[in-house]
PDB file of C-alpha atoms in Angstrom:
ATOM      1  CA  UNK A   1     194.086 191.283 -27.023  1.00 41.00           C
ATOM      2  CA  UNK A   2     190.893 192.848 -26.128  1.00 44.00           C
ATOM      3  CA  UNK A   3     192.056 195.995 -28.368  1.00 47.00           C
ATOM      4  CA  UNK A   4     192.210 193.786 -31.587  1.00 49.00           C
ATOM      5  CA  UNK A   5     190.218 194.605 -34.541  1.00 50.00           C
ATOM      6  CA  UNK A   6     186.893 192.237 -34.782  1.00 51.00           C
ATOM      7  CA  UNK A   7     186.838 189.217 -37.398  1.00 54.00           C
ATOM      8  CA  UNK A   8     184.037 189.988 -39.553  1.00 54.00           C
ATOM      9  CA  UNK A   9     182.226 186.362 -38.178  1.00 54.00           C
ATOM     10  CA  UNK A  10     183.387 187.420 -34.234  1.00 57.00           C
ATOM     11  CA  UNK A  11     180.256 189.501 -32.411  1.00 62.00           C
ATOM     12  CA  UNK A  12     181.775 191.342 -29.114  1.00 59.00           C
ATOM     13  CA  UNK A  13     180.240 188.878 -26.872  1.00 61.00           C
ATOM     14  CA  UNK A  14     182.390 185.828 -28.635  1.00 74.00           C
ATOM     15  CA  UNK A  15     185.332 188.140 -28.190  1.00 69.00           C
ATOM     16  CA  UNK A  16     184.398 188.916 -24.967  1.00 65.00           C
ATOM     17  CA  UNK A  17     184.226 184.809 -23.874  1.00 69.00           C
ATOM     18  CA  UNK A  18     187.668 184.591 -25.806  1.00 74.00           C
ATOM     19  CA  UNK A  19     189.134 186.526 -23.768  1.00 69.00           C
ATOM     20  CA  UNK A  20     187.887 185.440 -21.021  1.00 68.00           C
ATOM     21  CA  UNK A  21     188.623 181.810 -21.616  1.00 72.00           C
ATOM     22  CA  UNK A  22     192.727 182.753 -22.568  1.00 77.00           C
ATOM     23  CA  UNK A  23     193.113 182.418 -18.722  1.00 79.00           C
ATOM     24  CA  UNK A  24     193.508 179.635 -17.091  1.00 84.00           C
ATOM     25  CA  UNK A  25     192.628 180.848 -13.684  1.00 84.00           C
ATOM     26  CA  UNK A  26     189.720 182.634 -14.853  1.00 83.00           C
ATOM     27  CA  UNK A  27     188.518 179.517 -16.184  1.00 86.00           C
ATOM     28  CA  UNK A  28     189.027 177.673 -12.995  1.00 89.00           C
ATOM     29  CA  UNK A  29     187.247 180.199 -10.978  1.00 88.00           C
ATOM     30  CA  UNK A  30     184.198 180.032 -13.511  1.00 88.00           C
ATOM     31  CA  UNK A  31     183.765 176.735 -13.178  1.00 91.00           C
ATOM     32  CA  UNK A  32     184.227 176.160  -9.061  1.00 94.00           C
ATOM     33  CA  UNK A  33     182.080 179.088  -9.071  1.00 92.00           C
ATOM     34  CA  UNK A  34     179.502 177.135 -11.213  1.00 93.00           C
ATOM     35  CA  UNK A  35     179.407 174.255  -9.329  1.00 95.00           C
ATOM     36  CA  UNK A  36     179.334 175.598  -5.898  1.00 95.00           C
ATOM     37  CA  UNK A  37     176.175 177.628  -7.028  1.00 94.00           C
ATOM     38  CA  UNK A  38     174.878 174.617  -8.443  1.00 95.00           C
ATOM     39  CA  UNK A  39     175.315 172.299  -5.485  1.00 94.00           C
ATOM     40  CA  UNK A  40     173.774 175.047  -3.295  1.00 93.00           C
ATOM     41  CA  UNK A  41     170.378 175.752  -5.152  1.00 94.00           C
ATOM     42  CA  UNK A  42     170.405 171.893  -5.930  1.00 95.00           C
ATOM     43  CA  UNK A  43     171.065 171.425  -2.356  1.00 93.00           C
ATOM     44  CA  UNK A  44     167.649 169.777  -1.224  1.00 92.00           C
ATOM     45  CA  UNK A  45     167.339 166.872  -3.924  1.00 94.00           C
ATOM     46  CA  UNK A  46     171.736 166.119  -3.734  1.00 93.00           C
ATOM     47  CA  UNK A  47     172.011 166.523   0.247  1.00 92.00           C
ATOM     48  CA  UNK A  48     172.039 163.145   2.103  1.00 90.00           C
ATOM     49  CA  UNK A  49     170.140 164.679   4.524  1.00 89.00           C
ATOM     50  CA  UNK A  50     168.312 167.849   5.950  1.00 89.00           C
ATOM     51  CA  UNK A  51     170.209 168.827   8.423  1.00 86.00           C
ATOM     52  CA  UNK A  52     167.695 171.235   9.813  1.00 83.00           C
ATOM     53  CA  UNK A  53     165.428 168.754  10.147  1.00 83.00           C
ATOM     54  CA  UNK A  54     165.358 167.925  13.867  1.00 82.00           C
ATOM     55  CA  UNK A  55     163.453 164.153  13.137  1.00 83.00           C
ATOM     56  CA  UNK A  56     166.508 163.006  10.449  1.00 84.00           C
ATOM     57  CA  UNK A  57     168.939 163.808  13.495  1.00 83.00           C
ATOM     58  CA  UNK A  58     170.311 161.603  15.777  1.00 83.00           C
ATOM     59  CA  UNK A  59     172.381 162.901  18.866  1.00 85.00           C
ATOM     60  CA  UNK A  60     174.241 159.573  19.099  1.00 84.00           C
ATOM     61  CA  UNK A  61     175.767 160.018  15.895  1.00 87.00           C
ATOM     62  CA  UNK A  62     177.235 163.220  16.988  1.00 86.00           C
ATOM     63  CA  UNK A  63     180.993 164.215  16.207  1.00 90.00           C
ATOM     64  CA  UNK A  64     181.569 161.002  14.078  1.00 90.00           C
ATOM     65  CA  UNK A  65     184.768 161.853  11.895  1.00 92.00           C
ATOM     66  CA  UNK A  66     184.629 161.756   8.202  1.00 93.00           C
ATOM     67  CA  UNK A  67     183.588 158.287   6.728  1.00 91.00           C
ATOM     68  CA  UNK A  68     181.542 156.919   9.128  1.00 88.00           C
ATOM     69  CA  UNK A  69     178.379 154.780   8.242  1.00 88.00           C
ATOM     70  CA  UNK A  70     175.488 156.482   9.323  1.00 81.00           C
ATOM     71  CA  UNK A  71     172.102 154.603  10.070  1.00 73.00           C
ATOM     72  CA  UNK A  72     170.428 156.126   8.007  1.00 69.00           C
ATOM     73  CA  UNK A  73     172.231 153.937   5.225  1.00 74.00           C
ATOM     74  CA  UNK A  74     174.227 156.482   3.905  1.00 82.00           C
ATOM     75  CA  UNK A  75     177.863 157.586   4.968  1.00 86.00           C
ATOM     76  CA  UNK A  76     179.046 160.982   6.870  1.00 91.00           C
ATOM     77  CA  UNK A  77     181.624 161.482   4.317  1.00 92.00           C
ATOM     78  CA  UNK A  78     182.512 164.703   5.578  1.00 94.00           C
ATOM     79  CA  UNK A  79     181.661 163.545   9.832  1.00 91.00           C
ATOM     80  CA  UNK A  80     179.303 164.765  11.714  1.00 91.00           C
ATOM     81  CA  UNK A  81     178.811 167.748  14.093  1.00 90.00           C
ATOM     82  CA  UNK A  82     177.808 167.636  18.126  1.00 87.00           C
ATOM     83  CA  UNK A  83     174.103 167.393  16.830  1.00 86.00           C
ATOM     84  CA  UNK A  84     174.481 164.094  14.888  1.00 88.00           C
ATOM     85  CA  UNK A  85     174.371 166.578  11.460  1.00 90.00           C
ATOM     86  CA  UNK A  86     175.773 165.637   8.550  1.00 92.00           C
ATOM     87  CA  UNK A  87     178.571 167.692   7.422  1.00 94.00           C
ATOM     88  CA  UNK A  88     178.507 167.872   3.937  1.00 94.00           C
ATOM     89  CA  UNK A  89     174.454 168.430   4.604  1.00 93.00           C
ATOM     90  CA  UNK A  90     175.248 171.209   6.411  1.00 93.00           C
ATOM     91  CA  UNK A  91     177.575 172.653   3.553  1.00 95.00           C
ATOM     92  CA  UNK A  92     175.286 172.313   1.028  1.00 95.00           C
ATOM     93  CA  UNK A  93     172.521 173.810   2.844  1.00 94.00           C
ATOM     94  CA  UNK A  94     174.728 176.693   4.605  1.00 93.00           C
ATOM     95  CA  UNK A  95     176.076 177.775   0.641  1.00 93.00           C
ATOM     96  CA  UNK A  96     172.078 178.281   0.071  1.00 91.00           C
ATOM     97  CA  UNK A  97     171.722 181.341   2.556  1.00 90.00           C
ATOM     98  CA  UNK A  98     175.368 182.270   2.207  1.00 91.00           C
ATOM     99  CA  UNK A  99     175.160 182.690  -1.711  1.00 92.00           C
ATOM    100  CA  UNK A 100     171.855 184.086  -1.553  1.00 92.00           C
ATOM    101  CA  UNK A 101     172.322 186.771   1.324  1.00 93.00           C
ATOM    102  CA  UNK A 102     175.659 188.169  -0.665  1.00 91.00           C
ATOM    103  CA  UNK A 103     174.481 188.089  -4.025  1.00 92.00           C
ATOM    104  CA  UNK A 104     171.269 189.784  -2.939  1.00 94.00           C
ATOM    105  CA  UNK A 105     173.112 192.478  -0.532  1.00 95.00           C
ATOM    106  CA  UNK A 106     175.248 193.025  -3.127  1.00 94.00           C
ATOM    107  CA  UNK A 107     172.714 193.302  -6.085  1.00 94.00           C
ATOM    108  CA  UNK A 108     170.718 195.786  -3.606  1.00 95.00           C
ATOM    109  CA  UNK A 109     173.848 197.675  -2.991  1.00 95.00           C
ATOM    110  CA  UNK A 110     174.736 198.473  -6.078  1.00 94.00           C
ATOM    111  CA  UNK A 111     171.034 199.317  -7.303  1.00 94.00           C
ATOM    112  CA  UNK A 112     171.405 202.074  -4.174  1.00 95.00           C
ATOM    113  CA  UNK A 113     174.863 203.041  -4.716  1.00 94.00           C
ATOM    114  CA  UNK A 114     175.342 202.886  -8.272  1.00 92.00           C
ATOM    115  CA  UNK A 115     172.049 205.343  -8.628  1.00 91.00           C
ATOM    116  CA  UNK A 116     173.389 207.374  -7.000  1.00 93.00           C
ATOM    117  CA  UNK A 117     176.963 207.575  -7.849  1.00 92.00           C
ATOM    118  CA  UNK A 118     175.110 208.319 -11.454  1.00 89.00           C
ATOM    119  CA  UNK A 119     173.317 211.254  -9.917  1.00 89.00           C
ATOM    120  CA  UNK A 120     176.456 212.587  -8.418  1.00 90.00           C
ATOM    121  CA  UNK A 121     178.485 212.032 -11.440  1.00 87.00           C
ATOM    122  CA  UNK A 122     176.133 213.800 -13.636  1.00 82.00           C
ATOM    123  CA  UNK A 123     174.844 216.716 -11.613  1.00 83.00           C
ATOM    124  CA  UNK A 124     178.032 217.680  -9.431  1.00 82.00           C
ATOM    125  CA  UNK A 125     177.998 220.650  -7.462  1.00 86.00           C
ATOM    126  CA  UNK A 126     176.178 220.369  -4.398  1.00 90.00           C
ATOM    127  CA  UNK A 127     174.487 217.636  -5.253  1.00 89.00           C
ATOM    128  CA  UNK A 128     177.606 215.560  -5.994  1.00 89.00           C
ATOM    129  CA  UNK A 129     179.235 217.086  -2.816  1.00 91.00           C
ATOM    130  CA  UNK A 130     176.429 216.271  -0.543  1.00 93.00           C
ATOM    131  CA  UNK A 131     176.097 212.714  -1.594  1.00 93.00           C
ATOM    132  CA  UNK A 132     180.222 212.215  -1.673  1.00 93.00           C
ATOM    133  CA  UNK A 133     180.287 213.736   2.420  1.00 93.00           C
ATOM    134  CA  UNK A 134     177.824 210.651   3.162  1.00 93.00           C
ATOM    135  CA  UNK A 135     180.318 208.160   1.287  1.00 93.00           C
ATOM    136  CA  UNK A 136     182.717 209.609   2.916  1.00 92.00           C
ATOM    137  CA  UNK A 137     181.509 209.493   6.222  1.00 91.00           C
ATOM    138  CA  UNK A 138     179.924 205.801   5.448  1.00 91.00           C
ATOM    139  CA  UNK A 139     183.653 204.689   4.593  1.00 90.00           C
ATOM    140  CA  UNK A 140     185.439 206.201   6.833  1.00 90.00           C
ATOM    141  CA  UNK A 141     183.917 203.313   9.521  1.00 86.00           C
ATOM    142  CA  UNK A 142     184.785 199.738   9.640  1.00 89.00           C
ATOM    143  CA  UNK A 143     181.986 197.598   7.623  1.00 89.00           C
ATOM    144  CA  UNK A 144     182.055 194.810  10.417  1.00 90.00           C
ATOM    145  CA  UNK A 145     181.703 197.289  13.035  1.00 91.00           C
ATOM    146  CA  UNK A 146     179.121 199.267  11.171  1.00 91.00           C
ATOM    147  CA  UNK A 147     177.593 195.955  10.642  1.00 93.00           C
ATOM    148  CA  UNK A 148     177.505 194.739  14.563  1.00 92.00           C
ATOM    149  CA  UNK A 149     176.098 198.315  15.428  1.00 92.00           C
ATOM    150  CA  UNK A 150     172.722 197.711  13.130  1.00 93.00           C
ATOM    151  CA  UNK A 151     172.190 194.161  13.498  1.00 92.00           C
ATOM    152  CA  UNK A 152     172.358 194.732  17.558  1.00 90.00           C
ATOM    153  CA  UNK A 153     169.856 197.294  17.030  1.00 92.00           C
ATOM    154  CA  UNK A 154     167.972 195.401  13.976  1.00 89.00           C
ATOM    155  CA  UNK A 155     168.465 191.838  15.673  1.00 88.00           C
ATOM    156  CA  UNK A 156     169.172 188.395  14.135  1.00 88.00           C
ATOM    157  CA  UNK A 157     167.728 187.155  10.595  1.00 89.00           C
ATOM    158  CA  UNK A 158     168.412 186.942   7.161  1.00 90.00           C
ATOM    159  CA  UNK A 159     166.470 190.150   5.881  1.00 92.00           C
ATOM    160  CA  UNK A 160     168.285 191.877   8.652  1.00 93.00           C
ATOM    161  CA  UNK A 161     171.529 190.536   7.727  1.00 94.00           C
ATOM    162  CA  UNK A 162     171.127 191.793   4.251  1.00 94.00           C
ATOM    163  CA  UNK A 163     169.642 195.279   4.918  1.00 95.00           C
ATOM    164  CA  UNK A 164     173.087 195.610   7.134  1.00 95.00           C
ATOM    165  CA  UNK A 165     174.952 194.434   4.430  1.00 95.00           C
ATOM    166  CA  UNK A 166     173.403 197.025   1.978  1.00 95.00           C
ATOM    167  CA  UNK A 167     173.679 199.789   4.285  1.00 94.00           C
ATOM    168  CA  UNK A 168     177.306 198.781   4.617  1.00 93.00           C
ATOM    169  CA  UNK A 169     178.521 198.359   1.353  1.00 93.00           C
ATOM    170  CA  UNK A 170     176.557 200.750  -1.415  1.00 94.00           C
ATOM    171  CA  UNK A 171     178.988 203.576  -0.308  1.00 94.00           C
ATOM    172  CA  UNK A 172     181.193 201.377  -2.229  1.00 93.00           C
ATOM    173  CA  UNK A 173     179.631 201.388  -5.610  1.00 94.00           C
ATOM    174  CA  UNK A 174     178.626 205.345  -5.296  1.00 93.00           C
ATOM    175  CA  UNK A 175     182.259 206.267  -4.989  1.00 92.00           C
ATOM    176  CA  UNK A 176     183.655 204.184  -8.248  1.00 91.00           C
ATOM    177  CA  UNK A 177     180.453 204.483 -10.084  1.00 91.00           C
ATOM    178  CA  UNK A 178     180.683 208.455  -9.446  1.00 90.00           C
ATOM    179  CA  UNK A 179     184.190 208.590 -11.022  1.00 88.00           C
ATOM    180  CA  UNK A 180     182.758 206.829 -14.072  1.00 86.00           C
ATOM    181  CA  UNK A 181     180.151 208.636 -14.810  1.00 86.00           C
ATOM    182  CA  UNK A 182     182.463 211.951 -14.273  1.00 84.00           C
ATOM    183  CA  UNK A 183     184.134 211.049 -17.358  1.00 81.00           C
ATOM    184  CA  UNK A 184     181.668 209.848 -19.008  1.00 79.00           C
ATOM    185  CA  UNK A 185     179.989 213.222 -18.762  1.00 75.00           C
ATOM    186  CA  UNK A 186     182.710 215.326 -20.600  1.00 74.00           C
ATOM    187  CA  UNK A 187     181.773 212.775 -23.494  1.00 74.00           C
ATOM    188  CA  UNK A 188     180.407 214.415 -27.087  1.00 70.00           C
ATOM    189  CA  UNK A 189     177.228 212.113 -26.667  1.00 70.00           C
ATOM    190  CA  UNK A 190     176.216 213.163 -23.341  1.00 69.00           C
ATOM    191  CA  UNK A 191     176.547 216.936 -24.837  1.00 68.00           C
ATOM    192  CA  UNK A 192     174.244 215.872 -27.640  1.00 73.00           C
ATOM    193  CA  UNK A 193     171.751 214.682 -25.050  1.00 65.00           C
ATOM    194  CA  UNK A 194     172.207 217.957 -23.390  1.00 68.00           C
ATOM    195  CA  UNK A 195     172.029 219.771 -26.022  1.00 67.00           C
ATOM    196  CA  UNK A 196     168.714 218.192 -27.062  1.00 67.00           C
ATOM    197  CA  UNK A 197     167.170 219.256 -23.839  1.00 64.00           C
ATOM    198  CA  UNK A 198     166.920 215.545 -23.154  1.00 66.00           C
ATOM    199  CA  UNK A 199     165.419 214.800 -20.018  1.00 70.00           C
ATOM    200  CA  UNK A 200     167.899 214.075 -16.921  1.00 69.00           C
ATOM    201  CA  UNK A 201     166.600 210.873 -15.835  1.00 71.00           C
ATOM    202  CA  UNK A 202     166.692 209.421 -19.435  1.00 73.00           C
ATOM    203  CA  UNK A 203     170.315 210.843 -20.098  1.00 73.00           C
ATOM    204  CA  UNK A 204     171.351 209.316 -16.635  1.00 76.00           C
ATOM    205  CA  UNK A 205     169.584 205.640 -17.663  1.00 75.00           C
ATOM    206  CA  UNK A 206     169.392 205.608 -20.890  1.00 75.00           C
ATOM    207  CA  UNK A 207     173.029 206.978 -22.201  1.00 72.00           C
ATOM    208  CA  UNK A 208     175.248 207.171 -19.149  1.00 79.00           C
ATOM    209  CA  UNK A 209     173.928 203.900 -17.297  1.00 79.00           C
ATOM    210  CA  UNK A 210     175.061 201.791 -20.188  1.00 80.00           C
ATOM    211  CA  UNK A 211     178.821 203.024 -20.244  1.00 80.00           C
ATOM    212  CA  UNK A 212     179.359 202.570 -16.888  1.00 83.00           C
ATOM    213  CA  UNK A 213     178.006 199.212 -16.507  1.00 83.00           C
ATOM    214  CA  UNK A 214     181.772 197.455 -17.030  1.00 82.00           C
ATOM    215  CA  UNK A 215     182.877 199.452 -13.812  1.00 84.00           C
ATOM    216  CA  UNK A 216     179.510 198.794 -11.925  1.00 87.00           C
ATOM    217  CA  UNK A 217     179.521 194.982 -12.816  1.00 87.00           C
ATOM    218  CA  UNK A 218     183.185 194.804 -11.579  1.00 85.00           C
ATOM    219  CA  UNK A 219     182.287 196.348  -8.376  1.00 89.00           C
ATOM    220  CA  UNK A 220     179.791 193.963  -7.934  1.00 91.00           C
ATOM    221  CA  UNK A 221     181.616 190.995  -8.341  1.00 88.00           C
ATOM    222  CA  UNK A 222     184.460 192.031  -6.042  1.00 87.00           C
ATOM    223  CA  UNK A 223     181.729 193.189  -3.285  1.00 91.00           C
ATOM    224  CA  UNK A 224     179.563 189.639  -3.451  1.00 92.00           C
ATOM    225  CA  UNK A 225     182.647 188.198  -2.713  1.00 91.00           C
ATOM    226  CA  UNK A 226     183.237 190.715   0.576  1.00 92.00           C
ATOM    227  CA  UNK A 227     179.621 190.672   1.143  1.00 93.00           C
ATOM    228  CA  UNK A 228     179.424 186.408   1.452  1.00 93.00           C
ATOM    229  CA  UNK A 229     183.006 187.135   3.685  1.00 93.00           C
ATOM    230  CA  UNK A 230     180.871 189.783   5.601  1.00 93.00           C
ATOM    231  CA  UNK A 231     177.727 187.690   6.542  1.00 92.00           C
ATOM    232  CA  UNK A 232     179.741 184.306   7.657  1.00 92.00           C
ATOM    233  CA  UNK A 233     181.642 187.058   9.945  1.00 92.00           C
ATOM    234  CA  UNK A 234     178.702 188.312  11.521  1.00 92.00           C
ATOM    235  CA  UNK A 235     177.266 184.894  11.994  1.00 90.00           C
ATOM    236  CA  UNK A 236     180.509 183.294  13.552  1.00 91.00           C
ATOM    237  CA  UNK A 237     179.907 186.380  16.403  1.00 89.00           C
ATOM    238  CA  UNK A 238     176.470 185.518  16.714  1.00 87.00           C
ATOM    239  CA  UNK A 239     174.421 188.510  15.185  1.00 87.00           C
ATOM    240  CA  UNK A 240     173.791 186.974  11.472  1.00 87.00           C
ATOM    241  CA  UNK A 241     171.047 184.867  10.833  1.00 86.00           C
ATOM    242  CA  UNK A 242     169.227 182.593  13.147  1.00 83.00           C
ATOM    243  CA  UNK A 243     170.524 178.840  14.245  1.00 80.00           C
ATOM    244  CA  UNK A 244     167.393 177.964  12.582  1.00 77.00           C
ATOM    245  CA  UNK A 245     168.923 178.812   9.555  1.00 79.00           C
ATOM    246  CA  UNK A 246     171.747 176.881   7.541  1.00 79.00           C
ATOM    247  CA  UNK A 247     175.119 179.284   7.290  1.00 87.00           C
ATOM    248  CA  UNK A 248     178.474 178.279   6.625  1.00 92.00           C
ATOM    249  CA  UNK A 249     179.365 180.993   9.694  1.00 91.00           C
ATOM    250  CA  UNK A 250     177.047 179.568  11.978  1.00 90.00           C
ATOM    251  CA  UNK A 251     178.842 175.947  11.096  1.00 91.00           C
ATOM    252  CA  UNK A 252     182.269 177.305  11.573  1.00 92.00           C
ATOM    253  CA  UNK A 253     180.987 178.777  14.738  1.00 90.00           C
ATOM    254  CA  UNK A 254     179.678 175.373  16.192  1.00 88.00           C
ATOM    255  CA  UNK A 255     182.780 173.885  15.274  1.00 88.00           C
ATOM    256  CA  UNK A 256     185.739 175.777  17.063  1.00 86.00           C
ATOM    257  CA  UNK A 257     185.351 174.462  20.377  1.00 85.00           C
ATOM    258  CA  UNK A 258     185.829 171.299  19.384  1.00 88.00           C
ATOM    259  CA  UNK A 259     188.931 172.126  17.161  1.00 85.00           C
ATOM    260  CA  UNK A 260     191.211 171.513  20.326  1.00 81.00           C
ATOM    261  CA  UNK A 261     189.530 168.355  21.314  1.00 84.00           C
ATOM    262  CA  UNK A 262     190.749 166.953  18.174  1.00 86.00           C
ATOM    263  CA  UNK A 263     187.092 167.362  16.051  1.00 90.00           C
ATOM    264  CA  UNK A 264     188.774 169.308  13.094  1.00 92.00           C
ATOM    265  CA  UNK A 265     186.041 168.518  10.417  1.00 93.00           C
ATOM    266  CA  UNK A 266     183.465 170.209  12.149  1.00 92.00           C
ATOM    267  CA  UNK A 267     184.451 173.778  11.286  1.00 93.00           C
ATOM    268  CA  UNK A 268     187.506 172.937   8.860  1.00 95.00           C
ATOM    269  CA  UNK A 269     185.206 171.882   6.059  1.00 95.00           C
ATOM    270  CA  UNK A 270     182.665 174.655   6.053  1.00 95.00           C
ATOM    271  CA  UNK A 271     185.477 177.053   6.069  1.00 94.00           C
ATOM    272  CA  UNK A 272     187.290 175.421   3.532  1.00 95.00           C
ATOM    273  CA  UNK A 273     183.585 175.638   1.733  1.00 95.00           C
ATOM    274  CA  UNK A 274     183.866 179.876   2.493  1.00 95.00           C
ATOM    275  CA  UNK A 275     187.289 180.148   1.268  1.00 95.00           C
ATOM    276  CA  UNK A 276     186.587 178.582  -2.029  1.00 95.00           C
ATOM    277  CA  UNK A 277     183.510 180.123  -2.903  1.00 94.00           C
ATOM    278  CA  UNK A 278     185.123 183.542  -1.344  1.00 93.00           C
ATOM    279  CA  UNK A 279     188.642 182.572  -4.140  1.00 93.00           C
ATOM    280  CA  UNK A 280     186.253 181.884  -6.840  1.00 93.00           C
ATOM    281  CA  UNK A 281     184.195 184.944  -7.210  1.00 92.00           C
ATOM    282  CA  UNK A 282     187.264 186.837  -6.606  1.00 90.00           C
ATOM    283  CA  UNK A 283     188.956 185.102  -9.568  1.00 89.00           C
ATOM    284  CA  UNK A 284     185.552 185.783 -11.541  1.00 88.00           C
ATOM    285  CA  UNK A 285     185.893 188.964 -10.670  1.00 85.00           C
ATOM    286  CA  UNK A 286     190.142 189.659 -10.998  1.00 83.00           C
ATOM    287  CA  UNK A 287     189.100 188.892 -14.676  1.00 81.00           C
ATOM    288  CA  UNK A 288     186.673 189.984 -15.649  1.00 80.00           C
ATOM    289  CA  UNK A 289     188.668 193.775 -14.284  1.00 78.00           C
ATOM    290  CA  UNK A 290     191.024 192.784 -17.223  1.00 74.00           C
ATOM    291  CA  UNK A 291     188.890 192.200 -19.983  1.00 74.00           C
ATOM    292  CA  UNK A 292     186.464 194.981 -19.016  1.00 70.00           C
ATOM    293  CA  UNK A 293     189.198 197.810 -18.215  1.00 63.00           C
ATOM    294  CA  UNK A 294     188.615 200.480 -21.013  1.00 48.00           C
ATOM    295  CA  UNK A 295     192.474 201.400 -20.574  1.00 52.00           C
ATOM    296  CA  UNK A 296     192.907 197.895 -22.397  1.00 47.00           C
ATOM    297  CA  UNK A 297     191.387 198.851 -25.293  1.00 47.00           C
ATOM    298  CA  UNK A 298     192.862 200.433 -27.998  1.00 42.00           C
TER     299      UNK A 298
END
């Protein structure tokens, strides 16, 4: 158990991967997490094609089902979509922007909403109260609707998408990060600091930061996963990024008029692609809750 005494060989962080590695589902997560990030940024040198590429397309090979020979002397293992784009291209290239735009909204979130769950943590009063009406007022609307409402007014692209994303979700990280560092203050070694008329910004960074890092990381591995849900939402209704851009919403979006017609692969794959990647961060993320939980320690 996490609680167990250390051997006197065993640092925390090889107790920390031990425990991590006793679960089997953990493990599996880690690793279809590893390799969908590593197909993604490898994406350009692995993908048959570039399926933004409008020369490397060819409209007659549109809608070809999974298998097909393609001219190009390759095969459409995955098919093809109305465009004559290869599928599994398409994946690859769509986990690129995906990944990216919900790591870095997340990432950016939590720099913005675990600041300042910190500052209201540590200085309650009004200060805490004014910052928790604002979470409380961010929350208490939908994050897709909130979403919609700034990209309409922002417009399409991926820096747009993200600063919606941020502006959606760092309410989240305030909140949990704020009850942290509440009980982190009644600690005796945030008194010392006091009590040494440390400055606030280096008893905030420097001392209270580092002991609330286990909730903040497990925050942010539980919001990438909303946040990559979040952006291939937006771009299946049209106001993520651009069609210029590779997204695994945008292919799902292409797709589902063609789901009827009997064309399946064309949005089945890229959301199986979302739902993976979506089920392994959250797996990530489900353990590393356990292992970091202080109420497991004993």
């Amino acid at each position: 158990m996490s609680g167990a005494a250390l051997a006197p060989d065993e640092t925390p962080l090889r107790r920390f991967l031990a425990d991590y590695a006793a679960s089997p589902l953990a493990l599996l997560g880690l690793l279809l997490l590893l390799l969908i990030a590593a197909a993604a940024i490898l994406a350009p040198w692995i993908a048959p094609q570039d399926p933004y590429d409008l020369a490397q397309l060819d409209i007659l090979d549109g809608k070809l089902p999974p298998g097909s020979p393609a001219g190009a002397g390759f095969t459409y293992w995955l098919g093809t979509d109305d465009q004559g784009r290869d599928m599994l291209s398409g994946i690859l290239y769509g986990l690129r922007t995906s990944l990216g735009v919900g790591a870095g909204s997340a990432v950016l979130a939590g720099i913005v909403g675990g600041a300042l769950g910190l500052l209201a943590g540590y200085a309650g009063g009004r200060t805490d109260g004014a910052i928790m009406r604002v979470v409380d007022l961010q929350l208490s609307f939908p994050a897709i609707l909130a979403a919609l409402m700034i990209l309409a007014w922002l417009g399409k692209g991926v820096a747009n998408v993200v600063l919606a994303l941020v502006l959606v979700e760092w309410a989240y990280y305030a909140r949990t990060v704020r009850g942290s560092a509440l009980a982190e203050r009644q600690r005796d070694y945030v008194e010392a600091a006091r009590g040494l008329a440390l400055p606030a910004w280096r008893v905030l960074f420097r001392h209270l930061a580092p002991n609330c890092a286990p909730t903040f990381i497990i925050v942010l591995t539980m919001q990438m996963a909303r946040a990559v849900a979040l952006e291939a939402t937006l771009s299946f209704l049209g106001l993520g990024v651009p069609i210029t851009e590779p997204s695994l919403g945008l292919l799902i979006a292409n797709g589902s008029e063609y789901m009827l017609a009997g064309q399946y692969w064309i949005s089945f794959y890229p959301g199986l692609a979302l739902l993976l990647t979506i089920v392994a961060v959250n797996l990530v993320g489900d353990h590393l809750r356990d292992v970091l939980n202080p109420k497991l320690q004993a």
